[in-house]
mmCIF file of C-alpha atoms in Angstrom:
data_model
loop_
_atom_site.group_PDB
_atom_site.id
_atom_site.type_symbol
_atom_site.label_atom_id
_atom_site.label_comp_id
_atom_site.label_asym_id
_atom_site.label_seq_id
_atom_site.Cartn_x
_atom_site.Cartn_y
_atom_site.Cartn_z
ATOM 1 C CA ASN A 1 90.146 107.672 89.356
ATOM 2 C CA ALA A 2 87.123 108.011 91.579
ATOM 3 C CA GLY A 3 87.401 110.324 94.524
ATOM 4 C CA VAL A 4 86.245 109.705 98.049
ATOM 5 C CA MET A 5 82.660 108.509 98.044
ATOM 6 C CA GLN A 6 80.149 108.948 100.795
ATOM 7 C CA ASN A 7 76.591 107.798 101.084
ATOM 8 C CA PRO A 8 73.954 108.668 101.683
ATOM 9 C CA ARG A 9 74.385 112.340 100.803
ATOM 10 C CA HIS A 10 71.388 113.283 102.912
ATOM 11 C CA LEU A 11 69.981 111.330 105.820
ATOM 12 C CA VAL A 12 66.930 112.122 107.896
ATOM 13 C CA ARG A 13 66.364 110.335 111.175
ATOM 14 C CA ARG A 14 63.949 110.737 114.062
ATOM 15 C CA ARG A 15 65.249 111.033 117.578
ATOM 16 C CA GLY A 16 66.241 107.657 118.968
ATOM 17 C CA GLN A 17 66.933 106.038 115.592
ATOM 18 C CA GLU A 18 70.294 104.903 114.321
ATOM 19 C CA ALA A 19 72.304 106.596 111.602
ATOM 20 C CA ARG A 20 74.872 104.769 109.471
ATOM 21 C CA LEU A 21 77.202 106.793 107.305
ATOM 22 C CA ARG A 22 79.465 105.126 104.745
ATOM 23 C CA CYS A 23 82.741 106.178 103.234
ATOM 24 C CA SER A 24 84.810 104.585 100.494
ATOM 25 C CA PRO A 25 88.318 106.065 100.276
ATOM 26 C CA MET A 26 90.110 106.951 97.087
ATOM 27 C CA LYS A 27 91.798 104.076 95.291
ATOM 28 C CA GLY A 28 95.156 103.374 96.852
ATOM 29 C CA HIS A 29 94.312 105.193 100.078
ATOM 30 C CA SER A 30 94.401 103.192 103.277
ATOM 31 C CA HIS A 31 93.731 105.928 105.816
ATOM 32 C CA VAL A 32 90.279 107.287 106.605
ATOM 33 C CA TYR A 33 89.289 110.250 108.754
ATOM 34 C CA TRP A 34 85.864 111.371 109.887
ATOM 35 C CA TYR A 35 84.993 114.987 110.667
ATOM 36 C CA ARG A 36 81.853 116.729 111.830
ATOM 37 C CA GLN A 37 80.898 120.253 110.868
ATOM 38 C CA LEU A 38 78.070 122.208 112.396
ATOM 39 C CA PRO A 39 76.579 125.120 110.419
ATOM 40 C CA GLU A 40 78.926 128.127 110.375
ATOM 41 C CA GLU A 41 81.528 126.218 112.390
ATOM 42 C CA GLY A 42 84.880 124.621 111.658
ATOM 43 C CA LEU A 43 85.748 121.009 111.001
ATOM 44 C CA LYS A 44 85.946 118.911 114.126
ATOM 45 C CA PHE A 45 88.092 115.801 113.972
ATOM 46 C CA MET A 46 86.321 112.675 115.163
ATOM 47 C CA VAL A 47 88.291 109.551 114.343
ATOM 48 C CA TYR A 48 91.159 108.222 112.245
ATOM 49 C CA LEU A 49 91.178 104.630 111.021
ATOM 50 C CA GLN A 50 93.276 102.292 108.981
ATOM 51 C CA LYS A 51 92.031 98.950 107.740
ATOM 52 C CA GLU A 52 90.702 97.018 110.757
ATOM 53 C CA ASN A 53 92.292 99.469 113.198
ATOM 54 C CA ILE A 54 91.189 102.592 115.027
ATOM 55 C CA ILE A 55 94.286 104.759 115.330
ATOM 56 C CA ASP A 56 92.880 107.864 117.010
ATOM 57 C CA GLU A 57 89.345 108.292 118.302
ATOM 58 C CA SER A 58 90.081 111.253 120.541
ATOM 59 C CA GLY A 59 87.384 113.344 118.860
ATOM 60 C CA MET A 60 84.583 110.822 119.166
ATOM 61 C CA PRO A 61 81.886 111.364 121.784
ATOM 62 C CA LYS A 62 82.188 108.702 124.443
ATOM 63 C CA GLU A 63 78.689 107.369 123.946
ATOM 64 C CA ARG A 64 76.495 106.484 120.974
ATOM 65 C CA PHE A 65 79.223 106.991 118.351
ATOM 66 C CA SER A 66 81.361 104.265 116.835
ATOM 67 C CA ALA A 67 83.429 103.792 113.702
ATOM 68 C CA GLU A 68 84.938 100.919 111.819
ATOM 69 C CA PHE A 69 86.952 100.297 108.683
ATOM 70 C CA PRO A 70 86.730 96.588 107.896
ATOM 71 C CA LYS A 71 89.120 94.644 105.740
ATOM 72 C CA GLU A 72 86.538 94.605 102.977
ATOM 73 C CA GLY A 73 84.033 97.347 102.285
ATOM 74 C CA PRO A 74 83.617 100.972 103.268
ATOM 75 C CA SER A 75 84.296 102.691 106.543
ATOM 76 C CA ILE A 76 81.162 103.115 108.650
ATOM 77 C CA LEU A 77 80.365 105.853 111.145
ATOM 78 C CA ARG A 78 77.493 104.737 113.325
ATOM 79 C CA ILE A 79 75.431 106.961 115.572
ATOM 80 C CA GLN A 80 73.005 105.229 117.875
ATOM 81 C CA GLN A 81 69.919 106.831 119.419
ATOM 82 C CA VAL A 82 70.399 110.077 117.527
ATOM 83 C CA VAL A 83 69.484 113.403 119.123
ATOM 84 C CA ARG A 84 68.815 116.763 117.489
ATOM 85 C CA GLY A 85 72.315 117.928 118.398
ATOM 86 C CA ASP A 86 73.737 115.275 116.063
ATOM 87 C CA SER A 87 72.388 117.194 113.065
ATOM 88 C CA ALA A 88 75.452 118.234 111.111
ATOM 89 C CA ALA A 89 77.507 117.558 108.012
ATOM 90 C CA TYR A 90 79.769 114.552 108.392
ATOM 91 C CA PHE A 91 82.784 114.474 106.133
ATOM 92 C CA CYS A 92 85.077 111.606 105.394
ATOM 93 C CA ALA A 93 88.608 112.142 104.107
ATOM 94 C CA SER A 94 91.242 109.716 102.943
ATOM 95 C CA SER A 95 94.979 109.858 102.491
ATOM 96 C CA PRO A 96 97.608 107.577 101.005
ATOM 97 C CA PRO A 97 100.029 105.643 103.206
ATOM 98 C CA ILE A 98 101.898 108.270 105.175
ATOM 99 C CA GLY A 99 105.516 108.960 104.375
ATOM 100 C CA GLY A 100 107.965 111.823 104.345
ATOM 101 C CA GLY A 101 105.859 113.989 106.633
ATOM 102 C CA ARG A 102 103.118 114.452 104.080
ATOM 103 C CA ASN A 103 99.497 113.829 104.956
ATOM 104 C CA GLU A 104 97.323 115.257 102.230
ATOM 105 C CA GLN A 105 93.704 114.475 102.921
ATOM 106 C CA PHE A 106 91.042 114.405 100.243
ATOM 107 C CA PHE A 107 87.456 114.883 101.234
ATOM 108 C CA GLY A 108 84.261 113.217 100.165
ATOM 109 C CA PRO A 109 81.068 115.193 99.457
ATOM 110 C CA GLY A 110 79.761 114.655 102.974
ATOM 111 C CA THR A 111 76.577 113.311 104.506
ATOM 112 C CA ARG A 112 74.085 115.863 105.795
ATOM 113 C CA LEU A 113 72.324 114.345 108.786
ATOM 114 C CA THR A 114 69.087 115.880 109.954
ATOM 115 C CA VAL A 115 67.492 114.643 113.155
ATOM 116 C CA LEU A 116 63.810 115.471 113.518
ATOM 117 C CA GLN B 5 96.298 128.730 122.798
ATOM 118 C CA LYS B 6 94.614 127.104 119.826
ATOM 119 C CA GLU B 7 96.803 124.753 117.827
ATOM 120 C CA VAL B 8 95.928 126.350 114.481
ATOM 121 C CA GLU B 9 94.587 129.882 114.525
ATOM 122 C CA GLN B 10 92.804 131.795 111.802
ATOM 123 C CA ASN B 11 90.722 134.912 111.800
ATOM 124 C CA SER B 12 87.196 133.790 110.995
ATOM 125 C CA GLY B 13 86.505 136.981 109.019
ATOM 126 C CA PRO B 14 84.719 137.771 106.879
ATOM 127 C CA LEU B 15 87.535 139.253 104.864
ATOM 128 C CA SER B 16 86.142 141.456 102.112
ATOM 129 C CA VAL B 17 88.239 142.440 99.099
ATOM 130 C CA PRO B 18 87.245 144.102 95.822
ATOM 131 C CA GLU B 19 87.397 142.111 92.631
ATOM 132 C CA GLY B 20 90.894 142.179 91.146
ATOM 133 C CA ALA B 21 92.633 142.838 94.448
ATOM 134 C CA ILE B 22 95.004 140.551 96.354
ATOM 135 C CA ALA B 23 93.409 138.586 99.178
ATOM 136 C CA SER B 24 95.767 137.677 102.019
ATOM 137 C CA LEU B 25 94.753 134.877 104.371
ATOM 138 C CA ASN B 26 96.816 134.154 107.449
ATOM 139 C CA CYS B 27 97.320 131.234 109.794
ATOM 140 C CA THR B 28 99.505 130.626 112.830
ATOM 141 C CA TYR B 29 100.257 127.313 114.503
ATOM 142 C CA SER B 30 101.557 126.285 117.884
ATOM 143 C CA ASP B 31 103.704 123.196 117.244
ATOM 144 C CA ARG B 32 107.172 124.326 116.199
ATOM 145 C CA GLY B 33 107.943 120.868 114.830
ATOM 146 C CA SER B 34 105.118 120.872 112.301
ATOM 147 C CA GLN B 35 106.188 119.746 108.868
ATOM 148 C CA SER B 36 103.363 120.052 106.368
ATOM 149 C CA PHE B 37 100.866 122.802 105.726
ATOM 150 C CA PHE B 38 97.733 122.763 103.636
ATOM 151 C CA TRP B 39 95.126 125.193 102.390
ATOM 152 C CA TYR B 40 91.623 124.002 101.652
ATOM 153 C CA ARG B 41 88.804 125.928 100.042
ATOM 154 C CA GLN B 42 85.233 125.208 101.109
ATOM 155 C CA TYR B 43 82.266 126.654 99.301
ATOM 156 C CA SER B 44 79.064 126.981 101.276
ATOM 157 C CA GLY B 45 77.330 123.621 101.533
ATOM 158 C CA LYS B 46 80.232 121.772 99.926
ATOM 159 C CA SER B 47 83.180 119.736 101.141
ATOM 160 C CA PRO B 48 86.731 121.080 101.596
ATOM 161 C CA GLU B 49 88.917 120.981 98.513
ATOM 162 C CA LEU B 50 92.712 120.867 98.751
ATOM 163 C CA ILE B 51 94.159 123.793 96.794
ATOM 164 C CA MET B 52 97.728 124.201 98.065
ATOM 165 C CA PHE B 53 100.295 122.447 100.201
ATOM 166 C CA ILE B 54 103.730 123.605 101.286
ATOM 167 C CA TYR B 55 106.523 121.892 103.188
ATOM 168 C CA SER B 56 109.523 124.234 102.925
ATOM 169 C CA ASN B 57 110.126 127.779 104.062
ATOM 170 C CA GLY B 58 109.455 130.378 101.424
ATOM 171 C CA ASP B 59 106.885 130.806 98.711
ATOM 172 C CA LYS B 60 105.082 128.314 96.512
ATOM 173 C CA GLU B 61 103.095 129.576 93.565
ATOM 174 C CA ASP B 62 100.315 127.847 91.645
ATOM 175 C CA GLY B 63 98.424 130.035 89.210
ATOM 176 C CA ARG B 64 96.808 132.887 91.129
ATOM 177 C CA PHE B 65 97.596 131.244 94.465
ATOM 178 C CA THR B 66 100.778 131.668 96.491
ATOM 179 C CA ALA B 67 101.411 129.894 99.765
ATOM 180 C CA GLN B 68 104.006 131.381 102.082
ATOM 181 C CA LEU B 69 105.618 129.558 104.980
ATOM 182 C CA ASN B 70 107.765 130.962 107.763
ATOM 183 C CA LYS B 71 108.574 128.196 110.228
ATOM 184 C CA ALA B 72 110.591 130.491 112.522
ATOM 185 C CA SER B 73 107.497 132.647 113.041
ATOM 186 C CA GLN B 74 105.138 129.635 112.884
ATOM 187 C CA TYR B 75 103.140 131.389 110.245
ATOM 188 C CA VAL B 76 101.644 130.310 106.943
ATOM 189 C CA SER B 77 99.658 132.430 104.535
ATOM 190 C CA LEU B 78 97.750 132.168 101.293
ATOM 191 C CA LEU B 79 97.705 134.975 98.755
ATOM 192 C CA ILE B 80 95.090 135.073 96.018
ATOM 193 C CA ARG B 81 95.957 137.455 93.211
ATOM 194 C CA ASP B 82 93.357 139.039 90.938
ATOM 195 C CA SER B 83 90.571 137.911 93.255
ATOM 196 C CA GLN B 84 87.353 136.864 91.562
ATOM 197 C CA PRO B 85 83.819 136.597 92.959
ATOM 198 C CA SER B 86 84.161 132.833 92.416
ATOM 199 C CA ASP B 87 86.936 132.846 95.039
ATOM 200 C CA SER B 88 84.354 133.719 97.687
ATOM 201 C CA ALA B 89 84.512 130.782 100.082
ATOM 202 C CA THR B 90 85.906 129.733 103.433
ATOM 203 C CA TYR B 91 89.626 128.934 103.412
ATOM 204 C CA LEU B 92 90.821 126.347 105.904
ATOM 205 C CA CYS B 93 94.409 126.151 107.071
ATOM 206 C CA ALA B 94 95.570 122.663 108.088
ATOM 207 C CA VAL B 95 98.806 121.714 109.791
ATOM 208 C CA ASN B 96 100.485 118.347 110.140
ATOM 209 C CA MET B 97 101.414 118.380 113.823
ATOM 210 C CA PHE B 98 104.791 116.718 114.011
ATOM 211 C CA GLY B 99 104.604 116.230 117.748
ATOM 212 C CA ARG B 100 101.781 113.716 117.466
ATOM 213 C CA TRP B 101 103.552 110.742 116.067
ATOM 214 C CA ASP B 102 102.628 107.174 116.879
ATOM 215 C CA GLY B 103 103.665 104.401 114.547
ATOM 216 C CA GLY B 104 103.329 106.496 111.431
ATOM 217 C CA TYR B 105 100.498 108.778 112.432
ATOM 218 C CA GLN B 106 100.959 112.527 112.181
ATOM 219 C CA LYS B 107 97.723 114.258 113.013
ATOM 220 C CA VAL B 108 96.447 117.030 110.779
ATOM 221 C CA THR B 109 94.725 119.825 112.661
ATOM 222 C CA PHE B 110 92.393 122.289 110.937
ATOM 223 C CA GLY B 111 91.843 125.922 111.740
ATOM 224 C CA ILE B 112 88.342 127.323 111.946
ATOM 225 C CA GLY B 113 88.658 128.858 108.483
ATOM 226 C CA THR B 114 88.544 132.409 107.140
ATOM 227 C CA LYS B 115 85.505 133.456 105.150
ATOM 228 C CA LEU B 116 86.522 135.433 102.066
ATOM 229 C CA GLN B 117 84.104 137.692 100.232
ATOM 230 C CA VAL B 118 85.162 139.117 96.875
ATOM 231 C CA ILE B 119 83.036 142.123 96.015
ATOM 232 C CA PRO B 120 82.325 142.657 92.281
#
């Protein structure tokens, strides 16, 4: 049973370029979460999606960032016109359909974004 | 007041000792509590979850939950240098419920150092 997959694992972009990060949830999981982590800092929630729906994007910057989870294919986190401050590790997590108050999230290996 | 509070550490313990990691949370209605371990440069890994008051043991790990005090802890017995990592406390915030969505909020994490 494959875990959460993310690609690419490392991404280098120059300022002003676009970054696309992909996440495939665990089999049977329909909920996807994106987090950002700066060096020596905690996980910061960005967005929570279900298939074709954004449920909570309260942690997403208002500009340049967007996320989707289409009916087919992986979830995509897109960062337009990247700046150096976007350099961070971006983690995706998935969880099974929520029930009974449980919400165990399983994390992918992350994408390390470096903006030159 | 932060929603999930942890001491960032570092917490240093000698090899073989008991490491005690603590976490407090603000939402009295929270239902589910998780401990993640994150090695440097890696993604968080779920190691324990607890839903009921009391203790839950799994190998060298014991999670303790006291909902009246809004406090959850993780004990690591016979600490090993390989336990050196950052431990993230995560809480399923009951109050944030919208059509099946209960948001999980992460603490900043406590860095544990086990000294050989």
